[in-house]
CSV table of C-alpha atoms and ligand atoms in Angstrom, one decimal:
chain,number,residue,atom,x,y,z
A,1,UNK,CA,131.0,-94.1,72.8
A,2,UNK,CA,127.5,-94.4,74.1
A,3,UNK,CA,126.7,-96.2,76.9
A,4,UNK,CA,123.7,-98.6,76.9
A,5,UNK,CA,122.0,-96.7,79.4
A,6,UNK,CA,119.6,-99.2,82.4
A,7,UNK,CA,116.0,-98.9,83.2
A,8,UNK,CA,114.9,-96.8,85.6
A,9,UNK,CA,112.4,-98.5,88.2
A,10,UNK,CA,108.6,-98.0,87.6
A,11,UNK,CA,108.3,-96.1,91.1
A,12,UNK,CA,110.8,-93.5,89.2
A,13,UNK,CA,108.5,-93.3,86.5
A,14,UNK,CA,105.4,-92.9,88.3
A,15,UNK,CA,107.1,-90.1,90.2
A,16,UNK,CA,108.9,-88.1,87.3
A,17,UNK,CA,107.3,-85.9,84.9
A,18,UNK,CA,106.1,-87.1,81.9
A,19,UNK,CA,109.2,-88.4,79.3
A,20,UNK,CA,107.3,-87.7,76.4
A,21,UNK,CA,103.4,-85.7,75.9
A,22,UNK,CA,101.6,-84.8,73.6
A,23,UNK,CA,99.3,-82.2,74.3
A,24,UNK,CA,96.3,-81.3,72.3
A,25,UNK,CA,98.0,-82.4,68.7
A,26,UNK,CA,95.6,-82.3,65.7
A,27,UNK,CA,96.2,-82.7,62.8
A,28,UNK,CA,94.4,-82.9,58.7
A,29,UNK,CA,94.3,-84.0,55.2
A,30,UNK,CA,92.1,-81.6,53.1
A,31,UNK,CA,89.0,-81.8,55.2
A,32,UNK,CA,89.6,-84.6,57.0
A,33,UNK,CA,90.1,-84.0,61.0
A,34,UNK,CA,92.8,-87.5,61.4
A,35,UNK,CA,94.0,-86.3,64.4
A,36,UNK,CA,91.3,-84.0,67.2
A,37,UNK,CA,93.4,-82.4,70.0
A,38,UNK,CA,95.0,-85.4,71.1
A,39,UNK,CA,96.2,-85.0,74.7
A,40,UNK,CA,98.7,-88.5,76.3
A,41,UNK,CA,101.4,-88.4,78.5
A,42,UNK,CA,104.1,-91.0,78.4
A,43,UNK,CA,106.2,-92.0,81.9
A,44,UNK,CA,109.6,-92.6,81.1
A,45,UNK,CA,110.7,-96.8,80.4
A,46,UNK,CA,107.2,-97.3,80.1
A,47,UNK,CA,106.0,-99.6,76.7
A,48,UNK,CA,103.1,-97.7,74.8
A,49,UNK,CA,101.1,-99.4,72.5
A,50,UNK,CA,98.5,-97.2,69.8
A,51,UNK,CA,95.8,-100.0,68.9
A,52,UNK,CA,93.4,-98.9,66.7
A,53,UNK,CA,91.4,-100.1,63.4
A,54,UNK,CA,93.1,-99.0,59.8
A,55,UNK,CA,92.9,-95.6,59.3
A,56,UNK,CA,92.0,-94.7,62.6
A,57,UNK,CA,95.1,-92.7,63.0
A,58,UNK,CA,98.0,-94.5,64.5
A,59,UNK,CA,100.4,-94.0,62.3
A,60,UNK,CA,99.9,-90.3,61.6
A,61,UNK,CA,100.3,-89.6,65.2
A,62,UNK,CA,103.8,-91.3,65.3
A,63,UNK,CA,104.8,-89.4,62.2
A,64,UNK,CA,104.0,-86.4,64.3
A,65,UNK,CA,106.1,-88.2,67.0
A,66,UNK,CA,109.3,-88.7,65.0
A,67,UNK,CA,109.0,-85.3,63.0
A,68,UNK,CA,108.0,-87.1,59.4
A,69,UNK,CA,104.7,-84.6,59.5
A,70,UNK,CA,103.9,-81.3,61.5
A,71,UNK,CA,100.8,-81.0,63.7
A,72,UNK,CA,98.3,-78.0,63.0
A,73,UNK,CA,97.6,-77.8,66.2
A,74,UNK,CA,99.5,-78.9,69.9
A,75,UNK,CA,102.9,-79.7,70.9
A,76,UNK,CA,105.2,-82.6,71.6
A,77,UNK,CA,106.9,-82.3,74.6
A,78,UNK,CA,110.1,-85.0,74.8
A,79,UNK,CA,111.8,-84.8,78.6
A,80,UNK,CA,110.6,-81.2,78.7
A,81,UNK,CA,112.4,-79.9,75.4
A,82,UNK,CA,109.6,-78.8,72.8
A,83,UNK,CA,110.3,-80.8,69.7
A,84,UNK,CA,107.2,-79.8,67.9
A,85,UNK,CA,108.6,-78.0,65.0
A,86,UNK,CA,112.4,-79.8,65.3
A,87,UNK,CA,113.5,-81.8,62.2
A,88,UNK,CA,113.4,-85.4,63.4
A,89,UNK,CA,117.4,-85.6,63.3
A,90,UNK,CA,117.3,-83.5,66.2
A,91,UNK,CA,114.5,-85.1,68.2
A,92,UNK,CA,116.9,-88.2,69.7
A,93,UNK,CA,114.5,-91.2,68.9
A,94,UNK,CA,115.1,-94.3,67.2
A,95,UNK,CA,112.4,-96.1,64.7
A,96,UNK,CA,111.6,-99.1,63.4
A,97,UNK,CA,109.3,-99.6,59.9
A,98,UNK,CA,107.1,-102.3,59.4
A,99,UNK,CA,109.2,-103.1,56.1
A,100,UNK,CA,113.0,-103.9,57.0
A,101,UNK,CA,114.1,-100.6,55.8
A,102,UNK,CA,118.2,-101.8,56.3
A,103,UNK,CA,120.6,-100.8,53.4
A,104,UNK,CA,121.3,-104.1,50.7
A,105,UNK,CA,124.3,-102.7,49.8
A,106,UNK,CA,125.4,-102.7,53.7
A,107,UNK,CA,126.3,-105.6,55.8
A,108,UNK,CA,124.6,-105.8,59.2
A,109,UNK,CA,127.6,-104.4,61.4
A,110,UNK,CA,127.4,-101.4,58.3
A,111,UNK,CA,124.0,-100.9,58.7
A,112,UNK,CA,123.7,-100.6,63.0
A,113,UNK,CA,126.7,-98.5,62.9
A,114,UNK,CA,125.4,-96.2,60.0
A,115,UNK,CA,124.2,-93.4,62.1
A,116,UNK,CA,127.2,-93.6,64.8
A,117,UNK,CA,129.8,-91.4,65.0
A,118,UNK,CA,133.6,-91.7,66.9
A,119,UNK,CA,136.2,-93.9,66.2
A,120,UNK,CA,136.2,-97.0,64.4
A,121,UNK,CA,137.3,-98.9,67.4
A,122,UNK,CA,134.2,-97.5,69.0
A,123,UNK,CA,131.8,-98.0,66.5
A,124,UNK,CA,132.7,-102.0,66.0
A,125,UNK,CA,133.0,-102.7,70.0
A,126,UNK,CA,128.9,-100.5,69.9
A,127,UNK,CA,128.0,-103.1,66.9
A,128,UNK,CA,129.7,-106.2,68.6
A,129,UNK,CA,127.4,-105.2,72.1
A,130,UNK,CA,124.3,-104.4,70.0
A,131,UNK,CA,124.5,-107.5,67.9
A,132,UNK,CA,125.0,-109.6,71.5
A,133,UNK,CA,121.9,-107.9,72.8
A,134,UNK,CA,119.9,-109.3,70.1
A,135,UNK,CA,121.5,-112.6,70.0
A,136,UNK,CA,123.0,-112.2,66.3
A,137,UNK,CA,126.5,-112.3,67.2
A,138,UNK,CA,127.2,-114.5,64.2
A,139,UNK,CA,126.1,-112.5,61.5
A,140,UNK,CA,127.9,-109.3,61.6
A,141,UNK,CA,129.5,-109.6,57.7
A,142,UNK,CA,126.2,-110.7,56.7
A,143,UNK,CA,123.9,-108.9,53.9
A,144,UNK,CA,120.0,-107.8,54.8
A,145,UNK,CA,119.3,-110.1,51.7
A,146,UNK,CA,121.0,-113.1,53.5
A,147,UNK,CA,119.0,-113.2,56.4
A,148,UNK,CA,115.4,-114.2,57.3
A,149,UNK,CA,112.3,-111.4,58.3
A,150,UNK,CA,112.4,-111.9,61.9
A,151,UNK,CA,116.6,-111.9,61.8
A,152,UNK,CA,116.3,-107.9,59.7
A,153,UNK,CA,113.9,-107.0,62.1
A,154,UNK,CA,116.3,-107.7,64.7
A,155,UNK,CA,118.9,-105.7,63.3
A,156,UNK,CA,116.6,-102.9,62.3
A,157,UNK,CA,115.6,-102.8,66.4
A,158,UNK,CA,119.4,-102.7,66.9
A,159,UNK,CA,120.2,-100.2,64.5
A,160,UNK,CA,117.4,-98.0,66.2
A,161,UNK,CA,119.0,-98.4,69.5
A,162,UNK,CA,122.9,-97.7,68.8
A,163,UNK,CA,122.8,-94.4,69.3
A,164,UNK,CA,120.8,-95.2,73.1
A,165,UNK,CA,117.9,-92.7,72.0
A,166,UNK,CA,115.6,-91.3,74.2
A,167,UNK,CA,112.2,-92.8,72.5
A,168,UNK,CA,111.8,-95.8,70.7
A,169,UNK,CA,109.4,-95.7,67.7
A,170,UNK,CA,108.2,-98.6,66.1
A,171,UNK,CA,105.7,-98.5,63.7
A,172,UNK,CA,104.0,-102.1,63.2
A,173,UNK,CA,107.4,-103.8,63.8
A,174,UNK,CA,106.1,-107.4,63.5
A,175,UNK,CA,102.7,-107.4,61.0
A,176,UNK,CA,105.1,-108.8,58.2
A,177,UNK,CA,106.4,-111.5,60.2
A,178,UNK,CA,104.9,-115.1,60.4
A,179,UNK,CA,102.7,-115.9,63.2
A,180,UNK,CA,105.4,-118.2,65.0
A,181,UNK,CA,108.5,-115.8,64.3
A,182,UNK,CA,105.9,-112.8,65.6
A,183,UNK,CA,105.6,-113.9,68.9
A,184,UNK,CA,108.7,-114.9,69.4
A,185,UNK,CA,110.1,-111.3,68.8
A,186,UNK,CA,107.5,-109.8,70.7
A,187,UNK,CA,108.6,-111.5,73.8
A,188,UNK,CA,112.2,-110.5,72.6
A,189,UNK,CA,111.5,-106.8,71.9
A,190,UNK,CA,109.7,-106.7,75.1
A,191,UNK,CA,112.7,-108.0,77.4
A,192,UNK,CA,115.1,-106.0,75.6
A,193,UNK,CA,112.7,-102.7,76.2
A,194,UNK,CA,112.4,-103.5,79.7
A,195,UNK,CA,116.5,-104.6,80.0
A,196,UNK,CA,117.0,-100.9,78.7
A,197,UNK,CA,114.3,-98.9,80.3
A,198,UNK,CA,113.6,-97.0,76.6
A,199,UNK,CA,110.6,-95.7,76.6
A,200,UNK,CA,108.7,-97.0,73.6
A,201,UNK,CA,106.0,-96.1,71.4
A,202,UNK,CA,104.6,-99.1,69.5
A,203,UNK,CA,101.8,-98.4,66.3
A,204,UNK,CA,100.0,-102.0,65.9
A,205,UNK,CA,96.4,-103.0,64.9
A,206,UNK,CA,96.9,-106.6,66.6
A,207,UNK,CA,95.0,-106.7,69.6
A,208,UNK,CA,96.8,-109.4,71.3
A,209,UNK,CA,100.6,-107.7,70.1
A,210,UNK,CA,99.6,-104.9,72.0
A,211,UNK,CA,97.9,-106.7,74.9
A,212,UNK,CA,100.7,-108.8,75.7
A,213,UNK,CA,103.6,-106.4,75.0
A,214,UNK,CA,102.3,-103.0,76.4
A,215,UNK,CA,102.0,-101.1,80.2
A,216,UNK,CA,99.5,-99.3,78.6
A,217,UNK,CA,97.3,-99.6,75.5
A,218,UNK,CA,96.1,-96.5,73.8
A,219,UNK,CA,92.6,-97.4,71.9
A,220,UNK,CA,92.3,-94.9,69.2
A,221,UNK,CA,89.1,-94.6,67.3
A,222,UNK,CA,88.6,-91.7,64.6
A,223,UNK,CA,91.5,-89.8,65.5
A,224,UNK,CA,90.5,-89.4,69.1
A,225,UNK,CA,91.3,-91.5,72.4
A,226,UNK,CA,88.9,-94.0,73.1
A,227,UNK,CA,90.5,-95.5,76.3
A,228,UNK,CA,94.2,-95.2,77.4
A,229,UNK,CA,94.6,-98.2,80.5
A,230,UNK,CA,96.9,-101.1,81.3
A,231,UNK,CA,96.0,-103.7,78.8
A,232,UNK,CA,93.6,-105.9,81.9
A,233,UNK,CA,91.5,-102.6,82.4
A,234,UNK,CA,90.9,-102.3,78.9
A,235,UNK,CA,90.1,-105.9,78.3
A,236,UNK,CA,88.1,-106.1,81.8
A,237,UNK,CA,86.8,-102.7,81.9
A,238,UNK,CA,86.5,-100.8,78.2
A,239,UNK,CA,85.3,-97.8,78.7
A,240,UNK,CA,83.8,-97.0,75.6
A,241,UNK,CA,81.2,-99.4,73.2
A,242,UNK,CA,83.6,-99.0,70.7
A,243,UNK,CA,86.5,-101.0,72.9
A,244,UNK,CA,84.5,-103.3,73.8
A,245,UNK,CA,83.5,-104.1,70.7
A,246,UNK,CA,87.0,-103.3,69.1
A,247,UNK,CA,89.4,-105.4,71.5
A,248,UNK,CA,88.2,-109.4,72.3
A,249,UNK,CA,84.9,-110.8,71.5
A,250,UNK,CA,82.1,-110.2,73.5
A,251,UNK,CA,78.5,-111.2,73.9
A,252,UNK,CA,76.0,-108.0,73.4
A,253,UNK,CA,72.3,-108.7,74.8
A,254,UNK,CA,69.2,-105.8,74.6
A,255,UNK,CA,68.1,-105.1,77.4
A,256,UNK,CA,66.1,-102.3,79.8
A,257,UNK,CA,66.8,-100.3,82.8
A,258,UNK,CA,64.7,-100.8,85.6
A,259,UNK,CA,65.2,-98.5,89.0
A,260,UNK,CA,67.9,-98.9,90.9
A,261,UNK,CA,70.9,-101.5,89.5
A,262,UNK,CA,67.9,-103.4,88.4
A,263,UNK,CA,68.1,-104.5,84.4
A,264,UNK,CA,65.5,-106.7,82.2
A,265,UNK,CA,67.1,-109.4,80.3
A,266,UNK,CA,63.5,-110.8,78.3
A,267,UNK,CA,62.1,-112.2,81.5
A,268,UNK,CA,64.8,-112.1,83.6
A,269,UNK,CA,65.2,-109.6,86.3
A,270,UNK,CA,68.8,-108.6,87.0
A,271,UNK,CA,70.2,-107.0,89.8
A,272,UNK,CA,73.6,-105.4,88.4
A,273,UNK,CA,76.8,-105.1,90.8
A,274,UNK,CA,76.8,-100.9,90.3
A,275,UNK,CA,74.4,-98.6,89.7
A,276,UNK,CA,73.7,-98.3,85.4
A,277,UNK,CA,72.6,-94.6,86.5
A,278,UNK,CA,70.0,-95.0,83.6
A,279,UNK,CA,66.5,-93.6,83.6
A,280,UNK,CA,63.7,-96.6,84.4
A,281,UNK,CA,62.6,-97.9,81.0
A,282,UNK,CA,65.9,-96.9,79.1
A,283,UNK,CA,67.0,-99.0,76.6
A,284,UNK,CA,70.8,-100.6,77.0
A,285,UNK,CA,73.2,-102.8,75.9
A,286,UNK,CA,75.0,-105.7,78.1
A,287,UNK,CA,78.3,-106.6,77.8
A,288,UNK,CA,79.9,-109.9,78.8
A,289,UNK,CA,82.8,-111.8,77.8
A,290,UNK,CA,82.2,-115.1,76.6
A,291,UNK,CA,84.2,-116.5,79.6
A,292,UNK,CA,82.0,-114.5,82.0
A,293,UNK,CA,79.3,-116.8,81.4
A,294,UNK,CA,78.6,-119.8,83.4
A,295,UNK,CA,77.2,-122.8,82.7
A,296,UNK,CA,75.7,-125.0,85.3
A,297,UNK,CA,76.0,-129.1,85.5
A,298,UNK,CA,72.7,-129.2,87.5
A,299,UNK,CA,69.8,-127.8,87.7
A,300,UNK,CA,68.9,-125.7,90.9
A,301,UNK,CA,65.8,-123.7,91.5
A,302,UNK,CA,67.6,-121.2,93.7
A,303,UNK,CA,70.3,-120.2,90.9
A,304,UNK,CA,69.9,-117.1,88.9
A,305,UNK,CA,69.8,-119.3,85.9
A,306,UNK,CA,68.1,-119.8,82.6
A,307,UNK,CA,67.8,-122.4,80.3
A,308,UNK,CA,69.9,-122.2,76.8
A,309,UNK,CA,70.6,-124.9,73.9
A,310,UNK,CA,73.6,-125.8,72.7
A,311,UNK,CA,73.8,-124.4,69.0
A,312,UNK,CA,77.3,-124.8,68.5
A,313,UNK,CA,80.6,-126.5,69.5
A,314,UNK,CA,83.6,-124.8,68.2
A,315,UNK,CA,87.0,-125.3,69.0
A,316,UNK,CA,89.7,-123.0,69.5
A,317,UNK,CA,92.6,-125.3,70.6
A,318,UNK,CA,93.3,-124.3,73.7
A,319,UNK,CA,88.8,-123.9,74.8
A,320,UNK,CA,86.0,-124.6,73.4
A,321,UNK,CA,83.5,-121.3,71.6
A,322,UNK,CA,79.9,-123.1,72.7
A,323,UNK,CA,77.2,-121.1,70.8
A,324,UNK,CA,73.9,-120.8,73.2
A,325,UNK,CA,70.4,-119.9,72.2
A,326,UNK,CA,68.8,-118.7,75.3
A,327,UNK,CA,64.4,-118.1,75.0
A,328,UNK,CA,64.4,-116.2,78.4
A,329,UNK,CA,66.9,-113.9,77.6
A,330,UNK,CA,64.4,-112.5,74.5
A,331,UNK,CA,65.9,-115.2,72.2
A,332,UNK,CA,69.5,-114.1,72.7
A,333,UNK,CA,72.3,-115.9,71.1
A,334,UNK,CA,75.2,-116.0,73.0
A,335,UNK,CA,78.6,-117.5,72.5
A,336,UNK,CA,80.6,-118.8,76.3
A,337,UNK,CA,84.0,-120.1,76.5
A,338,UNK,CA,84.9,-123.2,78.1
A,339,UNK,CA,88.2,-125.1,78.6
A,340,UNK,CA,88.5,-128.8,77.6
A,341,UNK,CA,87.4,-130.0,81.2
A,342,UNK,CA,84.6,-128.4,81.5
A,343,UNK,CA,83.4,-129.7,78.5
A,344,UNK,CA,83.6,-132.7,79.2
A,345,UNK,CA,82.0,-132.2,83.1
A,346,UNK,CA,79.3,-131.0,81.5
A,347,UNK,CA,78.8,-133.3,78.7
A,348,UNK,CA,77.7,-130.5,76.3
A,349,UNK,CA,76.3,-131.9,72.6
A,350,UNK,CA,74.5,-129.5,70.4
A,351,UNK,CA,71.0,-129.8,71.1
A,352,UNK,CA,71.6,-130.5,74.5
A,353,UNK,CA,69.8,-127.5,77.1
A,354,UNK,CA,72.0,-126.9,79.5
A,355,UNK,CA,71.4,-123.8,82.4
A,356,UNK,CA,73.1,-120.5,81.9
A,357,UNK,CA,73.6,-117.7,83.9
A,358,UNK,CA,76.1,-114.6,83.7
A,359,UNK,CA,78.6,-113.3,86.1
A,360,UNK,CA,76.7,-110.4,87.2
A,361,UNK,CA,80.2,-108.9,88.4
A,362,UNK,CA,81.9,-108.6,84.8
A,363,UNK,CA,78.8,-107.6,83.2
A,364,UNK,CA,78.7,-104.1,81.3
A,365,UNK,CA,76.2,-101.3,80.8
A,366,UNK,CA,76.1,-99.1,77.9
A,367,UNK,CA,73.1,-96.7,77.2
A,368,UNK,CA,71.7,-98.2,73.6
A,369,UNK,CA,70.9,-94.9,71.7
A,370,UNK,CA,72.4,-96.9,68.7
A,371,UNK,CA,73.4,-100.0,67.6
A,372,UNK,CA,75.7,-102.0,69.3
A,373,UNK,CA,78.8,-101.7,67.0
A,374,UNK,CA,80.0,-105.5,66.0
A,375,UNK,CA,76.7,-106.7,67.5
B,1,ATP,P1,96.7,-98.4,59.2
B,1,ATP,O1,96.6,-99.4,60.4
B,1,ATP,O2,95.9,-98.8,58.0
B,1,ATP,O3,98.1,-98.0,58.9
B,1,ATP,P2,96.3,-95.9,60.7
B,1,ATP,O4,95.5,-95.9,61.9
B,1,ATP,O5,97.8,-95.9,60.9
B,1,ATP,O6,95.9,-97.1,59.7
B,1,ATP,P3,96.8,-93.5,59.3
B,1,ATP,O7,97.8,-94.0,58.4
B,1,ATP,O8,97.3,-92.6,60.4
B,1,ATP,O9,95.9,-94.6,59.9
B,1,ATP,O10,95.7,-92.7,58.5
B,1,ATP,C1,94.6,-92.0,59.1
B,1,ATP,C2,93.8,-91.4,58.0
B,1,ATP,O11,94.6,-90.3,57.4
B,1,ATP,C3,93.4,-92.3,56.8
B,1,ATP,O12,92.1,-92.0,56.4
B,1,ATP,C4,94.4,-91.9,55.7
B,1,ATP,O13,93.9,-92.1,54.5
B,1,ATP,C5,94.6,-90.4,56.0
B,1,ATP,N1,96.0,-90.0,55.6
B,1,ATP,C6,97.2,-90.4,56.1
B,1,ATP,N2,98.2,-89.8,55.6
B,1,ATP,C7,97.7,-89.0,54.6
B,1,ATP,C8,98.3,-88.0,53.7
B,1,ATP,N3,99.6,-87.8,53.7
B,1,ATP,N4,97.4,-87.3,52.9
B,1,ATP,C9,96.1,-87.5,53.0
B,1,ATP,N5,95.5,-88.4,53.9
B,1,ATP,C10,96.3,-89.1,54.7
C-alpha cells in the first residue's frame, strides 16, 4: 500500500536540488521551432503554473514532461534520474486532462484504483482515503456519467494521485468547468497540493487560475520563457512588454527619455524612481496599472498633477474602470481603477475634469523600437 506521503517545508525546497528540470528542451513540427532550448528548474512541493497565449507552447512542453512526445534537443531531469527518453509509465507522475478522461464503463472507486496494484483489501482502504481527501466519500459505486464536471474532475485529480507520484501534471484541469465550480476547485486543488507537498506542474491560459493557484508562474511566449516569478513579481514587475501586456490590463503612454531618470510625458516632465538607462531623446513606452493611477479630490499647485476628463464610467462589480482623456499627457487616453468609495469622494461624472497624476513608483520603462503589443 502507498502511503500518502506530507509536504516537505518550503525552506527544504529552497535548499534541495531541483525536483524536476528541464534543461535546454527544444522541440519541432516540420519547420516550426515550438519549443527553443527551454531551461526551468522546479523545487520540490512547489505549484508551477505555464501561462501562456494558444499556441504558445504549453502544452507541448508538458507532453515532453509526461513522455507523450520526445524532445530534439535537452533533457528532463526528475529528482536526478534522467527520464528524457523513458516511456511515461516509467517516469512516476500523475496527470490530469482538461476533458474527464475516467472510464464510463468504470465506477469511481474502479476508475482511482485502476492503475494500483496489491491486494484488494489495499486497494479499497487507498480508494476509501483518496475519495475522503476529495470530499466524495459518497459516491464510490457511482458512474463518471452520473456525476457533474467539477465532481469527474475530482476524481480524475484523485485517480492521478493514488499511486502518490512524484509530479503532478495537469493540463488545463479546470477550462471546462463553469466559472463558479472553477474557482471553487482551484482553491480545492490548491489545498490538497499543498496538504501533499506534490510538486505540480499546471498548463492554463487563464491568467487569474494561474495567479491565484501558483508559487511561480512561468510566462511562455513563442516557445521561449518570457518571465518565470512568483505571480506578484510578475504582475508588479513583468519583465518583458509582452507580460505586461499579456497578464492584467495596463495603461501604455509614448513617451521620451530625457538624461538621467528624467522621462517626457507631452508636457510633463517626469522624474522616474530608477534609472530607464536610455539614451536622451529615445523613444519609450510607460507602463502603469490602472490602479497605479491617482486621482486627486482637489486641486493643488504643488502636485505633480495634470488635468484629465472623465470619458467613461465602467463598472466591474467589485471597482469602477474610469476612462481619462488627459491633453498634457500628448492626448493620452488612460483607463484608472477605483473602488466604490472613491467614486463617490470624488464625485466623478463623465465630462467632469478631474486631476491625474501617476504613481511614479509602479511606473514601467520599456525602450519603444516597436509597437507596444495590446496598446
Ligand atoms: P493552447 O492553449 O491552444 O493549447 P499551447 O500553448 O498549449 O496552446 P501547443 O499545443 O503546445 O500550444 O502548440 C504549440 C504549437 O505547436 C502550435 O502552433 C501547434 O499548432 C503546434 N503543434 C502542437 N502539436 C503539434 C503536432 N503534433 N504536430 C504539428 N504541430 C503541432
Amino acid at each position: 500500500m502507498t502511503a500518502l506521503h506530507v509536504a516537505s517545508t518550503p525552506a527544504d525546497a529552497a535548499s534541495a536540488a531541483p525536483h524536476l528540470l528541464l534543461d535546454g528542451v527544444s522541440k519541432r513540427f516540420g519547420r516550426h521551432a515550438v519549443l527553443s532550448e527551454l531551461t526551468l528548474s522546479v523545487n520540490k512541493g512547489e505549484f508551477v503554473c505555464l501561462l501562456g497565449p494558444s499556441g504558445c507552447g504549453k502544452t507541448t512542453l508538458l507532453r515532453q514532461i509526461a513522455g507523450l512526445d520526445a524532445p530534439d534537443a535537452g533533457r528532463i531531469l526528475l529528482n536526478g534520474r534522467d527520464i528524457t527518453r523513458l516511456p511515461p509509465a516509467a517516469r512516476d507522475y500523475g496527470m490530469v486532462f482538461q476533458s474527464y478522461a475516467l472510464f464510463p464503463n468504470l465506477d469511481v472507486a474502479g476508475n482511482i484504483a485502476y492503475g494500483l496494484g496489491g491486494r484488494r483489501a489495499d486497494k479499497q482502504r487507498r480508494v476509501s482515503e483518496l475519495l475522503a481527501l476529495i470530499g466524495l466519500d459518497d459516491i464510490a459505486e457511482k458512474y463518471p456519467a452520473q456525476l457533474s464536471g467539477g465532481q469527474q474532475q475530482r476524481v480524475a485529480l484523485a485517480r492521478a494521485l493514488a499511486v502518490s507520484p512524484s509530479l503532478l501534471l495537469l493540463d488545463e484541469p479546470l477550462s471546462a468547468l463553469d466559472a463558479r465550480v472553477r474557482e471553487h476547485l482551484r482553491r480545492e486543488i490548491r489545498a490538497l497540493q499543498q496538504k501533499l507537498g506534490v510538486t505540480t506542474i499546471m498548463v492554463t491560459h487563464d491568467q487569474e487560475e494561474a495567479l491565484t493557484m501558483a508559487d511561480r508562474v512561468v510566462v511562455m511566449h513563442g516557445g521561449r520563457i518570457e518571465q518565470c516569478a512568483s505571480p506578484h513579481t510578475v504582475y508588479r514587475e513583468p519583465a518583458s512588454r509582452f507580460v505586461a501586456s499579456f497578464v492584467g490590463q495596463g495603461n501604455w503612454l509614448a513617451g521620451r527619455a530625457l538624461g538621467g531618470q528624467q522621462a517626457q510625458l507631452g508636457e510633463r516632465v517626469l522624474t522616474l524612481a530608477q534609472s530607464h538607462g536610455l539614451a536622451n531623446g529615445q523613444p519609450l513606452s510607460l507602463f502603469i496599472r490602472p490602479e497605479d493611477l491617482i486621482l486627486h479630490a482637489g486641486w493643488s499647485a504643488s502636485r505633480d498633477a495634470d488635468l484629465a476628463e472623465v470619458r467613461k464610467l465602467e463598472l466591474l462589480g467589485p471597482i469602477y474602470r474610469v476612462g481619462l482623456h488627459v491633453p498634457a499627457w500628448g492626448g493620452a487616453e488612460v483607463q484608472a481603477d477605483l473602488t466604490h468609495a472613491q467614486l463617490a469622494e470624488l464625485e466623478l461624472t463623465p465630462q467632469r475634469r478631474v486631476p491625474l497624476s501617476l504613481n511614479l513608483a509602479r511606473l514601467q520603462v520599456f525602450a519603444a523600437e516597436v509597437a507596444p503589443c495590446g496598446a
